[in-house]
Coordinates of C-alpha atoms and ligand atoms in Angstrom, one line a residue:
T1 CA 0.0 0.0 0.0
G2 CA 3.0 2.3 -0.2
G3 CA 2.6 3.4 3.4
I4 CA -0.9 4.8 2.9
T5 CA -2.9 4.2 6.1
T6 CA -5.9 6.4 5.6
I7 CA -7.9 7.6 2.5
D8 CA -10.1 10.7 2.1
P9 CA -13.2 9.8 -0.1
G10 CA -14.1 12.9 -2.2
Y11 CA -11.0 14.6 -0.8
K12 CA -13.2 16.3 1.8
N13 CA -10.2 17.0 4.0
T14 CA -7.4 17.1 1.4
G15 CA -5.7 20.1 0.0
S16 CA -4.4 19.5 -3.6
C17 CA -2.4 22.6 -4.2
E18 CA -1.5 26.2 -3.2
S19 CA -3.4 28.8 -5.2
A20 CA -3.6 32.6 -5.4
I21 CA -6.7 32.8 -7.5
T22 CA -9.9 32.3 -5.4
F23 CA -10.5 32.6 -1.7
L24 CA -13.5 30.9 -0.1
D25 CA -14.6 31.0 3.5
G26 CA -17.4 28.4 3.9
E27 CA -18.4 29.5 7.4
K28 CA -18.6 33.2 6.7
G29 CA -19.9 32.8 3.1
I30 CA -17.0 34.7 1.6
L31 CA -15.9 34.4 -2.1
R32 CA -13.1 36.6 -3.6
Y33 CA -11.4 36.4 -7.0
R34 CA -7.8 37.6 -6.6
G35 CA -8.8 39.4 -3.4
Y36 CA -11.8 41.3 -4.8
S37 CA -15.2 40.4 -3.3
I38 CA -17.7 38.7 -5.6
E39 CA -20.3 41.3 -4.5
E40 CA -18.2 44.2 -5.8
L41 CA -17.2 42.4 -9.0
A42 CA -20.8 41.4 -9.8
E43 CA -21.8 45.0 -9.4
K44 CA -18.9 46.9 -10.9
A45 CA -16.9 44.7 -13.3
D46 CA -17.8 43.1 -16.6
F47 CA -17.1 39.5 -17.5
L48 CA -14.1 40.1 -19.8
E49 CA -12.4 42.2 -17.0
V50 CA -13.0 39.3 -14.6
C51 CA -11.6 36.8 -17.1
F52 CA -8.4 39.0 -17.3
L53 CA -8.3 39.4 -13.5
L54 CA -8.7 35.6 -12.8
I55 CA -6.1 34.5 -15.4
F56 CA -3.4 37.2 -15.0
G57 CA -4.0 38.3 -11.4
E58 CA -4.8 42.0 -11.8
L59 CA -7.7 44.1 -13.0
P60 CA -6.7 45.2 -16.5
T61 CA -5.9 48.8 -17.4
E62 CA -7.9 50.3 -20.4
E63 CA -5.0 49.5 -22.7
Q64 CA -4.6 45.9 -21.4
L65 CA -8.3 45.2 -21.7
S66 CA -8.6 46.6 -25.3
K67 CA -5.5 44.5 -26.3
F68 CA -7.1 41.4 -24.6
D69 CA -10.4 42.1 -26.4
K70 CA -8.6 42.6 -29.8
D71 CA -6.5 39.4 -29.4
I72 CA -9.6 37.4 -28.6
K73 CA -11.6 38.8 -31.5
E74 CA -8.7 38.0 -33.9
E75 CA -9.2 34.3 -33.0
S76 CA -13.0 34.3 -33.1
Q77 CA -13.2 32.2 -36.4
V78 CA -13.8 28.5 -35.9
D79 CA -12.6 26.3 -38.7
E80 CA -15.5 25.5 -41.0
D81 CA -14.7 21.8 -40.9
M82 CA -15.6 21.8 -37.2
K83 CA -19.2 21.9 -38.4
K84 CA -18.9 18.4 -39.9
I85 CA -18.3 17.2 -36.3
L86 CA -21.3 19.1 -35.0
D87 CA -23.4 17.7 -37.9
G88 CA -22.5 14.2 -36.8
F89 CA -24.5 14.6 -33.6
P90 CA -28.2 13.8 -33.4
K91 CA -30.3 16.9 -32.5
S92 CA -31.2 15.2 -29.2
A93 CA -27.5 15.0 -28.1
H94 CA -27.1 16.8 -24.7
P95 CA -25.3 20.1 -25.3
M96 CA -22.6 19.3 -22.6
G97 CA -21.6 16.2 -24.4
V98 CA -21.4 18.1 -27.7
L99 CA -19.5 20.9 -26.1
S100 CA -16.9 18.6 -24.5
S101 CA -16.4 16.8 -27.8
L102 CA -16.1 20.0 -29.9
T103 CA -13.6 21.5 -27.4
S104 CA -11.5 18.4 -27.7
A105 CA -11.9 18.4 -31.5
L106 CA -10.5 22.0 -31.5
I107 CA -7.1 20.5 -30.8
A108 CA -7.0 18.9 -34.3
F109 CA -7.5 22.4 -35.8
N110 CA -5.1 24.2 -33.4
P111 CA -2.3 21.7 -32.9
G112 CA 0.0 24.5 -31.7
S113 CA -2.2 25.0 -28.6
V114 CA -1.1 21.7 -27.1
D115 CA 2.5 21.7 -26.1
V116 CA 2.7 25.1 -24.5
D117 CA 5.5 25.8 -22.1
S118 CA 6.3 29.5 -22.4
E119 CA 3.9 32.2 -21.1
E120 CA 3.5 33.6 -24.6
E121 CA 2.5 30.1 -26.0
M122 CA 0.1 29.8 -23.1
Y123 CA -1.3 33.2 -23.9
G124 CA -1.9 32.2 -27.5
A125 CA -3.8 29.1 -26.4
I126 CA -5.8 31.1 -23.9
V127 CA -7.1 33.8 -26.2
K128 CA -7.9 31.1 -28.8
I129 CA -10.2 29.2 -26.4
L130 CA -11.7 32.3 -24.9
A131 CA -12.7 33.3 -28.5
K132 CA -13.8 29.9 -29.8
F133 CA -15.6 28.5 -26.8
P134 CA -18.6 30.9 -26.9
V135 CA -19.0 30.0 -30.6
L136 CA -19.1 26.3 -29.9
A137 CA -21.4 26.8 -26.9
A138 CA -23.8 28.8 -29.1
W139 CA -23.5 26.1 -31.8
T140 CA -24.9 23.6 -29.3
M141 CA -28.0 25.7 -28.8
R142 CA -28.5 26.4 -32.6
K143 CA -28.2 22.7 -33.3
R144 CA -31.0 21.8 -30.9
K145 CA -33.3 24.5 -32.2
S146 CA -32.5 23.6 -35.9
L147 CA -31.3 27.2 -36.4
P148 CA -28.5 28.0 -38.8
L149 CA -25.2 28.8 -37.0
D150 CA -24.5 32.5 -36.4
Y151 CA -21.0 33.9 -36.9
G152 CA -21.3 36.6 -34.3
D153 CA -20.3 40.2 -34.7
N154 CA -16.9 41.5 -33.5
S155 CA -18.2 45.0 -33.1
L156 CA -20.2 43.7 -30.0
G157 CA -18.9 43.1 -26.5
Y158 CA -17.9 39.6 -25.4
V159 CA -21.2 38.7 -23.7
E160 CA -23.4 40.6 -26.2
N161 CA -21.7 38.6 -29.0
L162 CA -22.4 35.4 -27.1
H163 CA -26.0 36.3 -26.8
K164 CA -26.2 37.2 -30.5
M165 CA -24.7 33.9 -31.6
M166 CA -27.2 32.1 -29.4
F167 CA -30.4 34.1 -30.2
A168 CA -30.0 36.1 -33.5
K169 CA -32.7 35.1 -36.0
P170 CA -31.3 34.6 -39.6
N171 CA -33.9 36.9 -41.1
E172 CA -33.8 39.7 -38.5
T173 CA -31.4 42.4 -37.4
Y174 CA -30.0 41.5 -34.0
V175 CA -30.9 44.1 -31.4
A176 CA -29.0 43.8 -28.1
N177 CA -31.1 44.0 -24.9
K178 CA -29.3 45.8 -22.1
I179 CA -31.2 44.2 -19.3
V180 CA -30.6 40.7 -20.7
N181 CA -26.9 41.3 -21.4
E182 CA -26.3 42.8 -17.9
A183 CA -28.0 39.8 -16.3
L184 CA -26.0 37.4 -18.4
D185 CA -22.7 39.2 -17.6
K186 CA -23.5 39.1 -13.9
L187 CA -24.3 35.4 -14.0
L188 CA -21.1 34.6 -15.9
I189 CA -19.1 36.5 -13.3
L190 CA -20.7 34.7 -10.4
H191 CA -19.8 31.3 -12.0
A192 CA -16.2 32.3 -13.0
D193 CA -14.2 30.4 -10.4
H194 CA -14.6 28.5 -7.2
E195 CA -11.2 27.1 -6.1
Q196 CA -10.7 23.4 -6.2
N197 CA -14.2 22.1 -7.1
C198 CA -14.7 18.8 -8.9
S199 CA -14.4 20.2 -12.5
T200 CA -11.5 22.5 -11.7
S201 CA -9.7 19.6 -10.0
T202 CA -10.3 17.6 -13.2
V203 CA -8.8 20.4 -15.3
R204 CA -5.8 20.5 -13.1
I205 CA -5.1 16.8 -12.9
V206 CA -5.6 16.3 -16.7
G207 CA -3.4 19.4 -17.3
S208 CA -0.8 18.0 -14.9
S209 CA 0.1 15.3 -17.5
H210 CA 0.8 18.2 -20.0
A211 CA -2.2 17.0 -22.2
G212 CA -2.7 20.7 -23.1
L213 CA -5.3 23.3 -22.2
F214 CA -8.1 22.2 -24.6
A215 CA -8.0 18.6 -23.6
S216 CA -8.0 19.6 -19.9
L217 CA -11.0 21.9 -20.5
S218 CA -12.8 19.1 -22.4
A219 CA -12.4 16.9 -19.3
G220 CA -13.6 19.7 -17.0
I221 CA -16.8 20.1 -19.1
S222 CA -17.5 16.4 -18.6
A223 CA -17.0 16.7 -14.8
L224 CA -19.2 19.8 -14.6
W225 CA -22.0 17.9 -16.5
G226 CA -22.9 15.7 -13.5
P227 CA -26.1 16.6 -11.5
L228 CA -24.2 16.7 -8.3
H229 CA -22.1 19.6 -9.7
G230 CA -22.9 22.0 -12.5
G231 CA -25.7 19.8 -13.9
A232 CA -27.6 20.7 -10.8
N233 CA -28.9 23.9 -12.3
Q234 CA -30.8 21.9 -14.9
A235 CA -31.9 19.4 -12.3
V236 CA -33.3 22.2 -10.1
I237 CA -35.6 23.5 -12.8
E238 CA -36.8 19.9 -13.6
M239 CA -37.5 19.4 -9.8
L240 CA -39.3 22.8 -9.5
E241 CA -41.4 21.9 -12.6
A242 CA -42.3 18.5 -11.1
I243 CA -43.4 20.2 -7.9
K244 CA -45.5 22.7 -10.0
E245 CA -47.1 19.7 -11.9
D246 CA -47.7 18.1 -8.5
G247 CA -49.8 21.1 -7.4
G248 CA -46.9 22.9 -5.7
D249 CA -46.7 20.3 -3.0
T250 CA -43.3 21.3 -1.6
A251 CA -43.8 19.3 1.7
K252 CA -43.9 16.0 -0.3
Y253 CA -40.5 16.8 -1.9
I254 CA -39.0 18.0 1.4
A255 CA -40.1 14.6 2.9
K256 CA -38.6 12.7 -0.1
A257 CA -35.3 14.6 0.3
K258 CA -35.2 13.6 4.0
D259 CA -36.1 10.0 3.4
K260 CA -32.9 7.9 3.6
N261 CA -34.5 5.2 1.4
D262 CA -35.3 7.7 -1.3
P263 CA -32.4 8.7 -3.6
F264 CA -34.1 12.0 -4.3
R265 CA -32.1 15.1 -3.2
L266 CA -33.2 18.7 -3.0
M267 CA -31.3 19.9 -6.1
G268 CA -29.6 23.2 -5.7
F269 CA -29.3 22.6 -1.9
G270 CA -26.2 21.9 0.1
H271 CA -22.5 22.5 -0.6
R272 CA -19.2 20.9 0.3
V273 CA -17.7 24.2 1.5
Y274 CA -20.5 26.7 2.3
K275 CA -22.0 25.8 5.6
N276 CA -24.0 29.0 6.1
F277 CA -25.0 30.4 2.8
D278 CA -23.6 30.5 -0.7
P279 CA -22.9 34.2 -1.4
R280 CA -23.6 33.7 -5.1
A281 CA -27.1 32.3 -4.3
K282 CA -27.9 35.5 -2.4
I283 CA -26.9 37.7 -5.3
I284 CA -28.6 35.5 -7.9
K285 CA -31.9 35.4 -5.8
K286 CA -31.9 39.2 -5.8
A287 CA -31.1 39.4 -9.5
A288 CA -33.9 37.0 -10.3
D289 CA -36.4 39.3 -8.8
E290 CA -34.9 42.3 -10.6
V291 CA -34.5 40.7 -14.0
L292 CA -38.0 39.1 -14.0
G293 CA -39.4 42.5 -12.8
D294 CA -37.5 44.4 -15.5
L295 CA -38.6 41.9 -18.2
G296 CA -42.2 41.9 -16.9
I297 CA -42.1 38.1 -16.4
E298 CA -44.2 36.3 -13.8
D299 CA -42.7 32.8 -13.3
P300 CA -44.6 30.6 -10.8
V301 CA -41.5 28.4 -10.5
L302 CA -39.7 31.3 -8.8
D303 CA -42.4 31.4 -6.1
I304 CA -42.1 27.6 -5.7
A305 CA -38.3 27.9 -5.3
K306 CA -38.7 30.6 -2.6
G307 CA -41.4 28.6 -0.8
L308 CA -39.2 25.4 -0.9
A309 CA -36.2 27.3 0.4
E310 CA -38.3 28.9 3.2
V311 CA -39.6 25.5 4.4
A312 CA -36.2 23.7 4.1
L313 CA -34.3 26.5 5.9
K314 CA -36.6 25.9 9.0
D315 CA -36.5 22.1 8.8
E316 CA -34.3 20.4 11.4
Y317 CA -32.9 17.9 8.8
F318 CA -31.5 20.7 6.6
V319 CA -30.5 23.0 9.5
Q320 CA -28.6 20.1 11.3
R321 CA -26.7 19.3 8.0
K322 CA -26.1 22.9 7.2
L323 CA -27.8 22.7 3.8
Y324 CA -28.6 26.0 2.1
P325 CA -29.5 27.1 -1.4
N326 CA -26.3 27.0 -3.6
V327 CA -25.4 28.8 -6.8
D328 CA -27.6 26.5 -8.8
F329 CA -30.8 27.0 -6.9
Y330 CA -32.0 30.2 -8.5
S331 CA -29.7 30.6 -11.5
G332 CA -32.0 28.5 -13.8
I333 CA -34.9 30.9 -13.1
I334 CA -32.9 33.8 -14.7
Y335 CA -31.7 31.6 -17.6
R336 CA -35.4 30.7 -18.2
A337 CA -36.4 34.3 -18.2
L338 CA -33.6 35.0 -20.7
G339 CA -35.1 32.4 -23.0
I340 CA -32.3 29.9 -22.5
P341 CA -33.6 26.2 -22.8
T342 CA -33.2 24.1 -19.7
E343 CA -30.7 21.7 -21.3
M344 CA -28.5 24.7 -22.0
F345 CA -28.2 25.7 -18.3
T346 CA -25.0 23.8 -17.6
V347 CA -23.4 25.1 -20.8
M348 CA -24.0 28.6 -19.4
F349 CA -22.2 27.4 -16.2
A350 CA -19.3 26.2 -18.3
L351 CA -19.2 29.5 -20.2
G352 CA -18.9 31.3 -16.8
R353 CA -16.4 28.8 -15.4
L354 CA -14.1 28.9 -18.5
P355 CA -11.8 31.7 -17.1
G356 CA -11.5 30.0 -13.8
W357 CA -10.5 26.7 -15.4
I358 CA -8.0 28.5 -17.6
A359 CA -6.5 30.5 -14.6
Q360 CA -6.2 27.3 -12.5
W361 CA -4.6 25.4 -15.4
R362 CA -2.1 28.3 -16.1
E363 CA -1.2 28.6 -12.4
M364 CA -0.6 24.8 -12.2
R365 CA 1.6 24.9 -15.3
L366 CA 3.6 28.0 -14.3
R367 CA 4.2 26.6 -10.8
K368 CA 5.4 23.4 -12.6
E369 CA 3.2 21.2 -10.4
P370 CA 4.0 17.4 -10.6
I371 CA 1.7 15.0 -12.4
G372 CA -1.3 14.1 -10.2
R373 CA -1.0 10.5 -9.1
P374 CA -2.6 9.6 -5.7
R375 CA -2.1 6.2 -4.0
Q376 CA -4.7 3.7 -2.6
I377 CA -5.3 1.1 0.1
Y378 CA -5.5 -2.3 -1.7
I379 CA -8.5 -4.4 -0.5
G380 CA -8.5 -7.0 -3.3
E381 CA -7.4 -10.7 -3.5
N382 CA -4.0 -11.9 -2.4
L383 CA -1.8 -13.7 -4.9
R384 CA -3.5 -16.7 -6.6
A385 CA -2.6 -19.1 -9.4
F386 CA -4.2 -19.0 -12.8
K387 CA -7.0 -21.5 -13.5
E388 CA -7.7 -23.1 -16.9
I389 CA -11.2 -22.3 -18.1
S390 CA -12.1 -26.0 -17.7
E391 CA -11.4 -25.8 -14.0
R392 CA -13.4 -22.6 -13.3
Ligands
SDX1 C1 -21.8 23.1 -7.4 O1 -17.6 22.4 -5.0 C2 -18.0 23.5 -5.5 O2 -17.6 24.6 -5.3 C3 -19.2 23.3 -6.6 C4 -19.8 24.5 -7.1 C5 -18.8 25.4 -7.9 O3 -19.0 26.6 -8.0 O4 -17.9 24.7 -8.6 O5 -20.2 25.4 -6.0 C6 -21.0 24.2 -8.0 O6 -21.6 22.0 -7.8 C7 -22.9 23.4 -6.4 C8 -23.6 22.1 -5.9 C9 -24.6 21.7 -6.9 N1 -25.2 20.3 -6.5 C10 -26.4 20.2 -6.0 O7 -27.2 21.1 -5.8 C11 -26.9 18.7 -5.8 C12 -27.5 18.6 -4.5 N2 -26.5 18.7 -3.4 C13 -25.9 17.6 -2.9 O8 -25.8 16.5 -3.7 C14 -24.7 17.8 -2.0 O9 -25.1 18.8 -1.1 C15 -23.4 18.3 -2.6 C16 -23.0 17.3 -3.7 C17 -23.5 19.6 -3.1 C18 -22.3 18.2 -1.5 O10 -22.2 16.9 -1.1 P1 -21.2 16.5 0.1 O11 -20.4 17.6 0.6 O12 -20.5 15.2 -0.4 O13 -22.3 16.1 1.2 P2 -22.9 14.7 1.4 O14 -23.4 14.2 0.1 O15 -22.0 13.8 2.2 O16 -24.2 15.1 2.4 C19 -24.1 15.3 3.8 C20 -25.4 14.9 4.3 C21 -26.0 13.6 3.9 O17 -26.9 13.1 4.9 P3 -26.4 12.1 6.0 O18 -25.8 10.9 5.2 O19 -25.3 12.8 6.8 O20 -27.6 11.8 6.8 O21 -26.4 15.9 3.8 C22 -27.4 15.2 3.0 C23 -26.7 13.9 2.7 O22 -27.8 12.9 2.4 N3 -27.6 16.0 1.8 C24 -28.7 16.2 1.3 C25 -28.5 17.2 0.2 N4 -27.2 17.5 0.2 C26 -26.6 16.8 1.2 N5 -30.0 15.7 1.5 C27 -31.0 16.2 0.7 N6 -30.8 17.1 -0.3 C28 -29.6 17.6 -0.6 N7 -29.4 18.4 -1.6

């Protein structure tokens, strides 16, 4: 067993690295990117600024931001042959599986982005993926809606352009909606990084073998897809819809969540780190009221969500286990109000998390971290002799 005497399932008490990117305090509900509070960044920064901050460590000057924006725009073309890969998927394919595959396929069209050792080679790969990832993410939505792909418009801002590629109608002039784009920008900022969560740890460990940035991101997308992680935002809306169909009977679902014999969990509730509240959930809950108000949308599912949270937060089972709404609990309600289909919610999470994954990969590579290779405690068979099939 190589001297291993204890294991730590789910790494609940294991630190995997030193990092200067994101600070979390689970007891106090604190989240900071490079020392700046999430509350300030969500209010005062825009997503591209936060991308720069997370990846390079400082808020950009005017000049740095415009160069970053220009470098990204120069890379915003995706090779036309990539469409043949998209065409190969059935319309029913889940967008997260398509996005992970397309991100990995990008390697074949950008071979120089794999073996990056110098900072400038890393920068080249970073601006390439920041430019092409939103295109691929928008493709996944156009495919499901049988809409022709949209090439975007480099005169628009980063988030506006993403929205255009997702929603522009082929026979109409695209008109940006300020409320929608501000809401989208805020949501992407709130999802941008979260220290060593499951998908980020995946990006780091795949990157630690020097498989390259795009391959590491493709693996991170797959990890995020799971309903216990980023996939929860889709599962929350499906749960709230089910409760609505069930006549809004939240008590029944609370009881199911508490029943040890029932695998059902209250999706969007609980967190490995936050044991009081998820600061992002607080901001998103407030933003949901604002955005739906501004857009004049009444969504009964928001009321069900609020009702569910109210009951759960007073229930001994949840209080005792310190289970509170997390980032995924209210985010889907805003995505819905923005006209984003439920199966695209986790793609939106991935779009937000992209700069965090990139920053953590870059930090791991610049610090020359060793390849990730944990040990185990063997509990299998002792040595035994081979048996011919006639003797088995
Ligand atoms: C994200 O790590 C990150 O930072 C992730 C993330 C990020 O930004 O990257 O914040 C994004 O993934 C948020 C979490 C989204 N997932 C969900 O909302 C799915 C529902 N939540 C749970 O599955 C759970 O709370 C986790 C996965 C979030 C955390 O799981 P843990 O820390 O492994 O806790 P656990 O499963 O050991 O649960 C502890 C107890 C258990 O009860 P007992 O066995 O002690 O009696 O709490 C119970 C669990 O059964 N429990 C729940 C519950 N979550 C935990 N019971 C009912 N409903 C729930 N949601």
